[in-house]
mmCIF file of C-alpha atoms in Angstrom:
data_model
loop_
_atom_site.group_PDB
_atom_site.id
_atom_site.type_symbol
_atom_site.label_atom_id
_atom_site.label_comp_id
_atom_site.label_asym_id
_atom_site.label_seq_id
_atom_site.Cartn_x
_atom_site.Cartn_y
_atom_site.Cartn_z
ATOM 1 C CA MET A 1 -35.658 -14.105 -16.024
ATOM 2 C CA ALA A 2 -32.601 -16.640 -16.283
ATOM 3 C CA GLN A 3 -31.310 -17.892 -12.959
ATOM 4 C CA HIS A 4 -28.830 -20.974 -13.867
ATOM 5 C CA ILE A 5 -25.703 -21.128 -16.210
ATOM 6 C CA ARG A 6 -27.398 -23.610 -18.510
ATOM 7 C CA GLU A 7 -29.646 -20.649 -19.604
ATOM 8 C CA VAL A 8 -26.904 -18.187 -20.505
ATOM 9 C CA MET A 9 -23.723 -20.288 -21.224
ATOM 10 C CA THR A 10 -22.126 -20.408 -24.754
ATOM 11 C CA THR A 11 -21.362 -23.321 -26.495
ATOM 12 C CA PRO A 12 -19.335 -25.156 -27.718
ATOM 13 C CA ALA A 13 -16.538 -24.958 -25.478
ATOM 14 C CA ALA A 14 -13.831 -25.702 -27.776
ATOM 15 C CA THR A 15 -14.085 -22.029 -29.041
ATOM 16 C CA ARG A 16 -11.466 -21.306 -25.769
ATOM 17 C CA SER A 17 -8.684 -22.620 -24.443
ATOM 18 C CA ILE A 18 -9.479 -23.912 -20.851
ATOM 19 C CA PRO A 19 -6.633 -24.429 -18.389
ATOM 20 C CA ARG A 20 -6.901 -27.961 -16.772
ATOM 21 C CA ASP A 21 -6.752 -26.318 -13.335
ATOM 22 C CA ALA A 22 -9.453 -23.739 -14.275
ATOM 23 C CA VAL A 23 -12.180 -23.078 -11.763
ATOM 24 C CA ALA A 24 -15.395 -24.439 -13.208
ATOM 25 C CA VAL A 25 -19.092 -24.291 -12.713
ATOM 26 C CA ARG A 26 -22.140 -26.501 -13.413
ATOM 27 C CA PRO A 27 -25.060 -25.866 -15.388
ATOM 28 C CA ASP A 28 -27.429 -25.709 -12.625
ATOM 29 C CA ASP A 29 -25.205 -23.327 -10.691
ATOM 30 C CA GLU A 30 -27.222 -19.964 -9.779
ATOM 31 C CA LEU A 31 -25.760 -16.850 -11.496
ATOM 32 C CA PRO A 32 -25.159 -14.632 -8.320
ATOM 33 C CA ALA A 33 -22.884 -17.586 -7.083
ATOM 34 C CA VAL A 34 -21.045 -17.745 -10.669
ATOM 35 C CA VAL A 35 -20.647 -13.944 -10.594
ATOM 36 C CA ALA A 36 -19.172 -14.141 -6.952
ATOM 37 C CA LEU A 37 -16.954 -17.052 -8.274
ATOM 38 C CA MET A 38 -15.843 -14.974 -11.157
ATOM 39 C CA ARG A 39 -14.873 -12.300 -8.701
ATOM 40 C CA SER A 40 -13.143 -14.604 -6.464
ATOM 41 C CA ALA A 41 -11.181 -16.310 -9.119
ATOM 42 C CA GLY A 42 -10.416 -12.763 -10.543
ATOM 43 C CA THR A 43 -11.520 -14.071 -14.061
ATOM 44 C CA THR A 44 -14.289 -13.214 -16.542
ATOM 45 C CA VAL A 45 -14.580 -16.585 -18.158
ATOM 46 C CA LEU A 46 -15.610 -19.746 -16.547
ATOM 47 C CA PRO A 47 -15.901 -23.368 -18.266
ATOM 48 C CA VAL A 48 -19.292 -25.332 -17.711
ATOM 49 C CA VAL A 49 -18.840 -28.691 -16.694
ATOM 50 C CA ASP A 50 -21.005 -31.819 -16.699
ATOM 51 C CA GLY A 51 -19.527 -34.306 -14.709
ATOM 52 C CA ALA A 52 -15.642 -34.724 -16.170
ATOM 53 C CA ARG A 53 -16.841 -32.871 -19.724
ATOM 54 C CA THR A 54 -16.861 -29.757 -20.659
ATOM 55 C CA ILE A 55 -19.789 -28.482 -22.206
ATOM 56 C CA GLY A 56 -19.505 -24.768 -22.695
ATOM 57 C CA THR A 57 -18.057 -21.472 -21.271
ATOM 58 C CA VAL A 58 -19.764 -18.674 -19.320
ATOM 59 C CA SER A 59 -18.509 -14.898 -19.485
ATOM 60 C CA LEU A 60 -19.226 -11.946 -17.680
ATOM 61 C CA ASP A 61 -20.366 -10.654 -21.033
ATOM 62 C CA ASP A 62 -22.858 -13.474 -21.139
ATOM 63 C CA LEU A 63 -24.061 -12.628 -17.729
ATOM 64 C CA LEU A 64 -24.505 -8.849 -18.622
ATOM 65 C CA ALA A 65 -26.551 -9.337 -21.644
ATOM 66 C CA VAL A 66 -28.781 -11.491 -19.759
ATOM 67 C CA LEU A 67 -29.090 -9.105 -17.136
ATOM 68 C CA LEU A 68 -29.640 -6.091 -19.438
ATOM 69 C CA MET A 69 -31.799 -7.974 -21.839
ATOM 70 C CA GLU A 70 -34.302 -9.136 -18.848
ATOM 71 C CA THR A 71 -34.062 -6.334 -16.168
ATOM 72 C CA ASP A 72 -35.997 -3.940 -18.234
ATOM 73 C CA ASN A 73 -37.515 -4.358 -21.544
ATOM 74 C CA THR A 74 -37.327 -0.484 -21.990
ATOM 75 C CA ALA A 75 -33.983 0.432 -20.757
ATOM 76 C CA ASP A 76 -31.927 3.029 -22.526
ATOM 77 C CA PRO A 77 -31.300 1.911 -26.458
ATOM 78 C CA TYR A 78 -27.351 2.404 -25.814
ATOM 79 C CA TYR A 79 -27.458 -0.518 -23.277
ATOM 80 C CA ARG A 80 -29.854 -2.463 -25.046
ATOM 81 C CA ARG A 81 -27.593 -2.265 -28.186
ATOM 82 C CA LEU A 82 -24.518 -3.308 -25.692
ATOM 83 C CA ALA A 83 -26.207 -6.005 -24.607
ATOM 84 C CA GLU A 84 -27.472 -7.250 -27.802
ATOM 85 C CA ALA A 85 -23.773 -6.932 -29.101
ATOM 86 C CA SER A 86 -22.792 -8.904 -26.261
ATOM 87 C CA ALA A 87 -25.286 -11.892 -26.975
ATOM 88 C CA GLY A 88 -24.040 -11.471 -30.443
ATOM 89 C CA THR A 89 -27.725 -10.623 -31.524
ATOM 90 C CA ALA A 90 -27.127 -7.240 -32.508
ATOM 91 C CA GLY A 91 -28.736 -6.255 -35.911
ATOM 92 C CA PRO A 92 -27.289 -3.942 -38.613
#
């Protein structure tokens, strides 16, 4: 099961506009801490930084997709399709 942001983040970061003063996470941050940070910051997307360089983003959709895909491989088909769509892996 994914435990760190580097395992679920979206790259490249350039796909989204990231404010200079945005709260950010690091690739080694653990998923529960990132969810808590999103809640406290009132956001659903955070930049992922390595030092001063932005290397990607992580969204609540990214985290949800990983959770749904990894928690139960026999999950209800509706929720599996939702997770796959969030991850961008949905088939036709």
